[in-house]
C-alpha atoms as one frame of an Amber mdcrd trajectory, in Angstrom:
protein
 -50.298  16.067 -22.624 -51.496  19.567 -23.417 -55.087  19.896 -24.449 -56.198
  22.932 -26.376 -57.492  24.719 -23.285 -54.460  24.351 -20.991 -51.089  26.042
 -20.839 -48.343  24.434 -18.826 -46.295  27.353 -17.579 -44.143  28.557 -14.732
 -42.601  31.888 -13.786 -39.305  32.281 -11.954 -37.502  35.268 -10.476 -33.906
  35.605 -11.711 -33.186  38.393  -9.191 -33.524  35.961  -6.267 -30.935  33.372
  -5.233 -31.233  30.213  -7.368 -34.006  31.658  -9.566 -36.992  30.238  -7.625
 -40.429  29.639  -9.063 -42.932  32.345  -8.126 -45.896  30.971 -10.106 -46.949
  27.648 -11.633 -50.129  27.054 -13.598 -52.696  24.446 -12.638 -51.698  22.570
 -15.796 -48.062  22.553 -14.529 -49.268  20.932 -11.318 -51.244  18.361 -13.301
 -48.388  17.584 -15.702 -45.737  17.186 -12.999 -47.798  15.921 -10.068 -46.302
  18.614  -7.814 -48.617  21.068  -6.026 -47.815  24.774  -6.163 -47.167  24.754
  -2.398 -44.199  22.454  -3.062 -42.979  24.262  -6.193 -43.030  27.907  -5.159
 -39.758  29.167  -3.733 -37.767  26.311  -5.317 -35.647  26.144  -8.434 -37.367
  23.917 -11.001 -34.451  21.469 -11.075 -36.514  19.246  -8.728 -38.037  17.931
 -11.977 -34.677  16.537 -13.116 -33.546  13.003 -12.236 -31.923  12.873  -8.771
 -29.036  10.639  -9.841 -26.353  13.311 -10.386 -24.097  11.553 -12.922 -27.069
  10.300 -14.921 -28.656  13.753 -14.971 -25.369  15.339 -16.093 -25.058  12.775
 -18.884 -28.601  13.299 -20.195 -29.337  16.961 -19.311 -25.878  18.465 -18.796
 -25.611  20.642 -21.895 -29.190  21.887 -21.626 -28.717  22.685 -17.918 -25.612
  24.705 -18.760 -27.537  26.674 -21.402 -30.381  27.323 -18.932 -27.995  28.505
 -16.180 -26.378  30.962 -18.593 -29.797  32.131 -19.765 -31.035  32.688 -16.194
 -27.887  34.505 -15.065 -27.854  37.019 -17.900 -31.357  38.463 -18.204 -32.043
  40.184 -21.501 -35.639  41.199 -22.032 -37.233  39.450 -25.022 -34.431  36.863
 -25.298 -35.651  33.254 -25.484 -34.322  29.696 -25.602 -35.812  26.266 -26.224
 -34.513  23.216 -24.341 -35.262  19.512 -24.303 -34.895  17.933 -20.856 -35.477
  14.555 -19.330 -37.754  15.286 -16.358 -39.618  13.226 -13.786 -43.132  13.562
 -12.488 -43.647  13.311  -8.731 -44.648   9.652  -9.179 -41.279   8.963 -10.869
 -42.515   8.674 -14.450 -39.965  10.178 -16.812 -40.866  12.385 -19.753 -39.211
  14.547 -22.391 -39.950  18.162 -21.479 -39.848  20.598 -24.385 -39.276  23.896
 -22.582 -39.508  27.403 -24.029 -38.099  30.127 -21.749 -38.163  33.875 -22.284
 -37.159  36.906 -20.249 -40.058  39.259 -19.549 -40.505  42.403 -17.481 -43.588
  43.111 -15.390 -43.917  46.496 -13.702 -40.163  47.004 -13.988 -39.254  43.599
 -12.491 -37.556  40.911 -14.591 -38.997  37.380 -14.666 -38.489  34.230 -16.689
 -41.584  32.711 -18.253 -41.353  29.010 -19.041 -43.898  27.206 -21.203 -43.533
  23.468 -21.492 -44.992  20.416 -23.113 -44.424  16.700 -22.875 -42.795  15.699
 -26.119 -44.058  12.294 -27.197 -40.710  10.836 -28.245 -39.794   7.210 -27.604
 -37.981   6.736 -24.297 -35.025   4.318 -24.488 -35.418   1.507 -21.941 -32.101
   2.421 -20.307 -33.457   5.799 -19.187 -37.198   5.149 -18.920 -37.255   4.437
 -15.189 -35.332   5.220 -12.043 -34.654   1.495 -11.605 -33.106   1.297 -15.070
 -30.834   4.250 -14.213 -29.529   2.510 -11.131 -28.850  -0.806 -12.917
């Protein structure tokens, strides 16, 4: 997805309840189909599949790692995750997500930079309809 002149990124605030997004780049909006007005103030889990058991099966371990990372801010610490995410239109994609703790004017934030990873998508998880079958 990413062209050489775009950066898909988001910033969240780990000091607020549920670590809400406080910034998303234009490229984030384009990649996900969600406008910043929808994203800001929400945790980014809205990108994960809504079917709870399916999401736990596919993303469970990565979600656990991300929760631990967000709850224990350590400046300059980073992680990389691979998540199954969904665009607003329902199209699923593999999201390669790099997250790092940063500090701006004494306030901690989490910077996330992501990219669609062009891996084959097994038919069983490619669509919402397939998940429900």
